[in-house]
Short mmCIF file of C-alpha atoms in Angstrom, two decimals:
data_model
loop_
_atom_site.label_atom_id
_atom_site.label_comp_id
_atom_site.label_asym_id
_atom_site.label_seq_id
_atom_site.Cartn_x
_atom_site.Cartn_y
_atom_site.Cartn_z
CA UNK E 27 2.86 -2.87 -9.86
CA UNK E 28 5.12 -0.64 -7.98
CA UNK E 29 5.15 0.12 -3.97
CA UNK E 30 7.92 2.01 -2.37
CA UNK E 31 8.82 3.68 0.73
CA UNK E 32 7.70 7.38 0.93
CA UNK E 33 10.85 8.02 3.21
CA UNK E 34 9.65 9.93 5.82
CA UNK E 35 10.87 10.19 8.29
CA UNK E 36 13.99 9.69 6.39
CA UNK E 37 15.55 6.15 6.96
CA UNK E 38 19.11 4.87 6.02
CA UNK E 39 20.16 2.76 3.49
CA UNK E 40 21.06 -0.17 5.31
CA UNK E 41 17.05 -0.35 6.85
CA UNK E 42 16.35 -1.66 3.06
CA UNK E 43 19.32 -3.98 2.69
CA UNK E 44 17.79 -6.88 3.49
CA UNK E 45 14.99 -6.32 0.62
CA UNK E 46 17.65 -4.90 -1.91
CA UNK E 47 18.84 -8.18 -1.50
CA UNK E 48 16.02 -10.29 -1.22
CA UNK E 49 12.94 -8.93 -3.10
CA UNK E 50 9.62 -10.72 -2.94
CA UNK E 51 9.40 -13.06 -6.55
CA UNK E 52 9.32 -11.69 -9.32
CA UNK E 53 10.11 -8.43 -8.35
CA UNK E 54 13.26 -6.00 -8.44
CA UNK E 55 14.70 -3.79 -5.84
CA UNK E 56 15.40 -0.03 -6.55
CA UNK E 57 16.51 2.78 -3.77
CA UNK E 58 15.85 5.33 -6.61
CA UNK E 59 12.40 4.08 -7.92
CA UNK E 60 10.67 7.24 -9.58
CA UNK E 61 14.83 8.78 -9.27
CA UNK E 62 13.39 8.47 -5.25
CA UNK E 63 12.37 6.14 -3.06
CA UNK E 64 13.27 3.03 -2.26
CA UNK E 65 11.06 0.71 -3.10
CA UNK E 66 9.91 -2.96 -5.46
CA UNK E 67 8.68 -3.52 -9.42
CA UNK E 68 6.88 -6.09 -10.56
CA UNK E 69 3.75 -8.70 -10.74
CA UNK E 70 2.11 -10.64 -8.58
CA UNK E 71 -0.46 -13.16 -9.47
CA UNK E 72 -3.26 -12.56 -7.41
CA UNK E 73 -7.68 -12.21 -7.56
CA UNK E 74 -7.33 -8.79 -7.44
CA UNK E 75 -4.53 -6.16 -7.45
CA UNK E 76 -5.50 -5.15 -3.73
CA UNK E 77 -4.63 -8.48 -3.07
CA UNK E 78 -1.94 -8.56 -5.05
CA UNK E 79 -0.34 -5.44 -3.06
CA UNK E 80 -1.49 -6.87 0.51
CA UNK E 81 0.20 -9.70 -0.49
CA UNK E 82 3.38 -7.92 -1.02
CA UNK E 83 3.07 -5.46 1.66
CA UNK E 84 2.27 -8.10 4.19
CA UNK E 85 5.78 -10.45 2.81
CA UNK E 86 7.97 -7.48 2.61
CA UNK E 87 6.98 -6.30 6.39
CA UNK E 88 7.31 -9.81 7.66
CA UNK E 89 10.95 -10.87 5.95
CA UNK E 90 12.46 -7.66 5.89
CA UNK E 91 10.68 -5.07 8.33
CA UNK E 92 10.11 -2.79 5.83
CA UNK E 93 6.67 -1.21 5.39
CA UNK E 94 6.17 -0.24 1.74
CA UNK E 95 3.88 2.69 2.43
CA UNK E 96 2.93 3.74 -1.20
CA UNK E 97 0.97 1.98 -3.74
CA UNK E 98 2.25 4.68 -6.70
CA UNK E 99 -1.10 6.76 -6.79
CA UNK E 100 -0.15 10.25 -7.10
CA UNK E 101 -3.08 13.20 -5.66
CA UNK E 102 -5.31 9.98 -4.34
CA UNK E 103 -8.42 11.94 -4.28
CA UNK E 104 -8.80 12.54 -8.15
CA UNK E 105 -8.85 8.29 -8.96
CA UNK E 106 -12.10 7.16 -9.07
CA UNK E 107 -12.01 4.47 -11.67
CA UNK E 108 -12.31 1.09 -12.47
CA UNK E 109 -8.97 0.96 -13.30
CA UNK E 110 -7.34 2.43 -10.33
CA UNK E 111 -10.08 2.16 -7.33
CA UNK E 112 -8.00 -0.73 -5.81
CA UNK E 113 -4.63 0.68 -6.15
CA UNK E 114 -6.28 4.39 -4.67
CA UNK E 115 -7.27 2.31 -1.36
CA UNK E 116 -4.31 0.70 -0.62
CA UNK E 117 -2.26 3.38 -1.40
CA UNK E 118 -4.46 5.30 1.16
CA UNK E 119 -4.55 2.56 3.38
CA UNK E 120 -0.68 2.17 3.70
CA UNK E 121 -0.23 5.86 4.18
CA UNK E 122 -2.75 5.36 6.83
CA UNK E 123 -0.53 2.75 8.76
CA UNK E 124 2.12 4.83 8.09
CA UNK E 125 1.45 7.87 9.52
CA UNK E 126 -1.32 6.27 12.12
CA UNK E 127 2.44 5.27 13.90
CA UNK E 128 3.61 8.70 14.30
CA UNK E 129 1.07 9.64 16.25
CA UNK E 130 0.60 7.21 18.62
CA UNK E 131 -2.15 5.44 16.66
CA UNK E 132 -2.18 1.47 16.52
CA UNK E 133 -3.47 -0.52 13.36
CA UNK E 134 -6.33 -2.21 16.18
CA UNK E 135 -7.29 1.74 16.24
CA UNK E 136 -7.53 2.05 12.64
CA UNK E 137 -9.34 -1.44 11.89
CA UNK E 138 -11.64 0.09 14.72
CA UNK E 139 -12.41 3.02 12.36
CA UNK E 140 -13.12 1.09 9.84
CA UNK E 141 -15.28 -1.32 12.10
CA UNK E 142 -17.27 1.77 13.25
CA UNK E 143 -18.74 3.27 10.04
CA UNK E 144 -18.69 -0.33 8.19
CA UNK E 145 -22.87 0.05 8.58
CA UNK E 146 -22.69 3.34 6.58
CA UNK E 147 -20.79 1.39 3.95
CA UNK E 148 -23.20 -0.24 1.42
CA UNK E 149 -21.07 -1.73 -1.50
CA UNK E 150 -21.20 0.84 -4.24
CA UNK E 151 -19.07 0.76 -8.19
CA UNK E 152 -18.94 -2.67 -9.92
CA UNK E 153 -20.76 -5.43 -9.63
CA UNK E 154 -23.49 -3.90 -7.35
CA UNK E 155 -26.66 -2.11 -8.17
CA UNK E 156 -25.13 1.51 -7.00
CA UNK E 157 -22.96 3.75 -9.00
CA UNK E 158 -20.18 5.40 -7.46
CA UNK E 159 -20.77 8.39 -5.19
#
């Protein structure tokens, strides 16, 4: 799994020093990841790879103030798969927080969001009895 820093706006090199020196376990550091963006490589045991990346996220924000704002998914809206649903909506997700902060918007105002259509949100895809829409 990779997540990096989409670096916008454009933050200096010493803002990731902490995690170039400390990456979470069993991951590696790299300002130029994808030639780049800073950001970390590797795996993470975990029940599911969302949980896997909120795992990371959440440790890499914590020790080193660093929010790692992209879960890799390139053009988000054409993944609708098995394979990538998870990584699609925390990529999404962590551009969300992102960008929610440059315009004055708090994560208590996205959870609310998600609070307020949560009744239009029947579980759909795997492992219910309703295909993806």
């Amino acid at each position: 799994m990779t997540l990096l820093h989409d670096n916008w706006p454009k933050k200096k090199a010493d803002h990731f020093a902490a995690l170039a020196a400390d990456p979470p376990a069993g991951f590696t550091y790299s300002d130029r990841t994808w030639d780049h963006y800073p950001g970390v490589t590797g795996t993470r045991e975990a029940p599911t790879l969302f949980h896997a990346i909120t795992e990371v996220a959440a440790e890499v924000a914590s020790r080193h103030g660093v929010l790692l704002n992209d879960a890799g998914i390139e053009k988000p809206a054409e993944w609708i798969d098995e394979e990538t649903d998870q990584q699609t909506v925390a990529h999404l997700l962590l551009a969300a927080v992102h960008r929610a902060a440059y315009c004055g918007l708090t994560v208590d105002d996205l959870v609310g969001l998600l609070r307020s259509v949560e009744p239009a949100f029947p579980k759909a895809g795997p492992g219910s009895d309703r295909p993806f829409v």
